[in-house]
Structures are given as C-alpha cells and as structure tokens.
Amino acid sequence: MKKHKLAERVGQIAPFQVMAILARAKELASQGEDVIHLEIGEPDFVAVEGVADAGVLAIQQGKTGYTSATGLPELKCAISDYYRTRYQVEVSPERIIVTPGASGALLLMASLMVNPAEDVLMPDPCYPCNRHFLIQAGAKAKLVETNACNGFEMDLGALADNWSDSTAGLWLASPSNPTGAVLSRAYISEAWEKVRELGGHLLVDEIYQGLVYEGEDFSSLSIDDDIFVINSFSKYFAMTGWRLGWLVVPEWAIEGATKLAQNLYISAPSVSQHAAVRAFSPDVLAECEERRQTMNARRLILLEGLQEIGLPVVAPAHGAFYVYVDVSGVTQDAMAWCLALLEKEKVALTPGADFGIKDAHKYVRFAYTCDGPRLQEALARIARFIVS
Ligand SMILES: Cc1ncc(COP(=O)(O)O)c(C=O)c1O
C-alpha cells in the first residue's frame, strides 16, 4: 500500500541553500546577535504611502471580491499608460494579464508556452524558481553556461548549438537576479531574431525594471509585440507581500492566457490591484526614483568597498540590487564560506549554488538592501573575516 507518497516532481525541486543561512541568521538574531542581512532579495522599503492608503481605502470600501481573471481594467490601463509615457511603447491593456506576483506570471507562462518534455534555455546563473516552474509544467530548464568576463550574458552565437527539437524557447532577465547585469537593446534584438528563426518564444523577465543605474532602462516590448514580458510590483514599487505582477502576451495568446488565469488563480489579489493603480501617480513615481538613487549610492559603496577588501566585482552590476561576487580567491566552497562568515561575523549572504551550476561554488550574491553605514559595517566585518 502506498502511503504518504509525494508527486515525483517534488523530488526534482532542490531546496534553496540560503534557507540554511536564513534559519541560522534568525537563530543568531534571537540570541541577540546583530546580523547584517544581505541575503534577501527584497527591498528594505515598503509601499509608498499613497499606494498603501489606496489599499486601505479599497478594504474600507469593500472592494475585496474577485476581479476579472486578467485584472482590474483600470490597473491594466494604468500599466499600459506607464509603458507609453515612460518607455515609449504601445501595449494595449488587453495584452496585460495581471498576476499574483511575477511568480504567478512565470507559472502562467510555463503553462501557456511550454509542453511537457520540452525544455527552455536560460543562462547559468539565473533566477532559480524558473527551473521549478518548468518542472511544474512537466518540462525542464536547460542552463547555458556564461562567463563573468562577458557580464554573464549567454553567447548568442552558440544559441543554435544549444537548441534542439524539444526546445520551446529562451528565457532571459534584465536586470538580472543574481548578477545585476543589464542586457542591451542590441542583445535582446539579436536574441529575438535568432529565437524566431529557431521557431521558439522569447520571454524577458523585467521584474527589476526601473532599477537601472548604468545602461538603457527600456522594455523589450519596444522591440517586438511577439516578445513575452514579465513584470511585478515587488521590486521597483517595493510591494513584495502585496503579491502583484503581470505578464504581457502577444495578441494571439490573450485568449489562452485568460483561460489559464481563470483556472490557475481566478484573479490576482483585488486590494493590491486597487492600491497598485495609485503606483503610477507622479508623486509615487518621484519617490520610487528617489529610492533608485539611494540604491545606486549603496551599489557604489559596495563596489568600491569590495574592491578595497580584495573581492573585485568582475561582471558589471548595473541594475537590480545585487552584486555577484567571485570569492574563489578566498575559498573553494562559497556555501561553507557563507556559513562561516555568518557564524563569525554575523553577515548573511546567498551562496551561488542557489542560482546555477557552473562555477556556482565560487560565487556569492550580495543584496544591497540595507543602508550605507550598514553596508560599510558589513564590508569591515568581511575584511576582518578574510584575514582571520
Ligand atoms: C528574476 C525574478 N523573477 C521573478 C521573481 C518573483 O517575484 P514576485 O513573485 O515577488 O513578483 C523574482 C523574485 O525575487 C526574481 O528575482
């Protein structure tokens, strides 16, 4: 008799190594230790006041029922206006499918565009959950090796070599988690040209859009209407727990995406949607821009400080709030190094193994989600740890 048997796919999902770091960091904090958290991929800001107020008002007014599966019409219009005014691209509201976070959008995308037993190409390293969303769809990710000296960009010249009859498409992210790399318009255009020739789809995850400090902050939607794009209120708008994102699909995929959205999650959270309409007001956007500048100042502190302590950042970290650092000069095992650093100096980082395979043991991800003085303190502690 089979008892307590989980589905096989659960076994294919590797637990995150950072969970061990998080658990230990919590334990140390509960013992009164001063832990500096640079491991969490979440802004240390909350939703801008006007947005939070709009959420409260929605609750008070009882706007708490399901919405249409693809999202509140006024939110879809606000997102469409945002694309027009900020990114000079026309995206009809009908093409915007509002989802429970970018996570919901990725799940929707995997269900919409990938058949069981197919694979999707993505760079190594990349956002780890992508692989798991594909497993959920009965498919799998095929990680393509990259190099720090090329900014962790997948070599498009080798795309055809990595492509097979079972490849459904290519998933990219810009700015990237965990590297902070920003892809250029020329790169995305070339990727799209090649993917189209190969007969696949291209998805660009733009969840860190707006958090660009060097290079062009653009949307891949301005390259072609047939490119799929994901975004979210989690990062630029600092609304992680509001669980709201979106997927932009080509006209021909609207009906299929709508059907799936209705079945997978009925609708994204309605209170969050009412609040998010307010996110595109000039005062809110002005505050988000101020926060971007704050993030950039932190980035510069970190880049300079890492250089000083002998952990130079080889690949450009031009966006998001991450720096992906090669620690192979001081350790051959980034995970063990992260655990020892936490134990000794109470600084929490994420080991590279959570993001990829090739060279993952050499890398750690820093998230600059605490203020400048805390970053300086973290750098001083790491410097002490390296020489100890
Ligand atoms: C690249 C990338 N995509 C998607 C997500 C999921 O974000 P959310 O579901 O909060 O919108 C994250 C979260 O860190 C991410 O880094």
PDB file of C-alpha atoms in Angstrom, residues 9 49 55 64 83-84 111 146-147 167 211 228-229 232 245 247 249 259 317 358 361:
ATOM      1  CA  ARG A   9       8.224  16.405  -9.383  1.00  0.00           C
ATOM      2  CA  GLU A  49       2.258  55.919   1.402  1.00  0.00           C
ATOM      3  CA  GLY A  55      -5.152  49.686  -0.349  1.00  0.00           C
ATOM      4  CA  THR A  64     -12.350  42.835  -1.846  1.00  0.00           C
ATOM      5  CA  TYR A  83       4.545  51.765 -20.926  1.00  0.00           C
ATOM      6  CA  ARG A  84       3.560  54.616 -23.251  1.00  0.00           C
ATOM      7  CA  SER A 111       1.679  26.596 -18.654  1.00  0.00           C
ATOM      8  CA  THR A 146      28.076  32.007 -19.218  1.00  0.00           C
ATOM      9  CA  ASN A 147      31.229  33.802 -18.085  1.00  0.00           C
ATOM     10  CA  THR A 167      13.409  23.401 -27.069  1.00  0.00           C
ATOM     11  CA  LEU A 211      16.232  49.800 -11.082  1.00  0.00           C
ATOM     12  CA  PHE A 228       6.603  37.929 -23.825  1.00  0.00           C
ATOM     13  CA  VAL A 229       7.447  40.196 -20.885  1.00  0.00           C
ATOM     14  CA  SER A 232       5.938  42.969 -10.925  1.00  0.00           C
ATOM     15  CA  GLY A 245       2.746  41.314 -11.087  1.00  0.00           C
ATOM     16  CA  LEU A 247       2.589  39.156 -17.956  1.00  0.00           C
ATOM     17  CA  VAL A 249       1.428  38.489 -24.115  1.00  0.00           C
ATOM     18  CA  LYS A 259      -8.356  30.754 -19.840  1.00  0.00           C
ATOM     19  CA  ALA A 317      26.364  45.129 -11.829  1.00  0.00           C
ATOM     20  CA  LYS A 358      28.842  26.186 -13.458  1.00  0.00           C
ATOM     21  CA  HIS A 361      30.729  27.227  -5.708  1.00  0.00           C
TER      22      HIS A 361
END
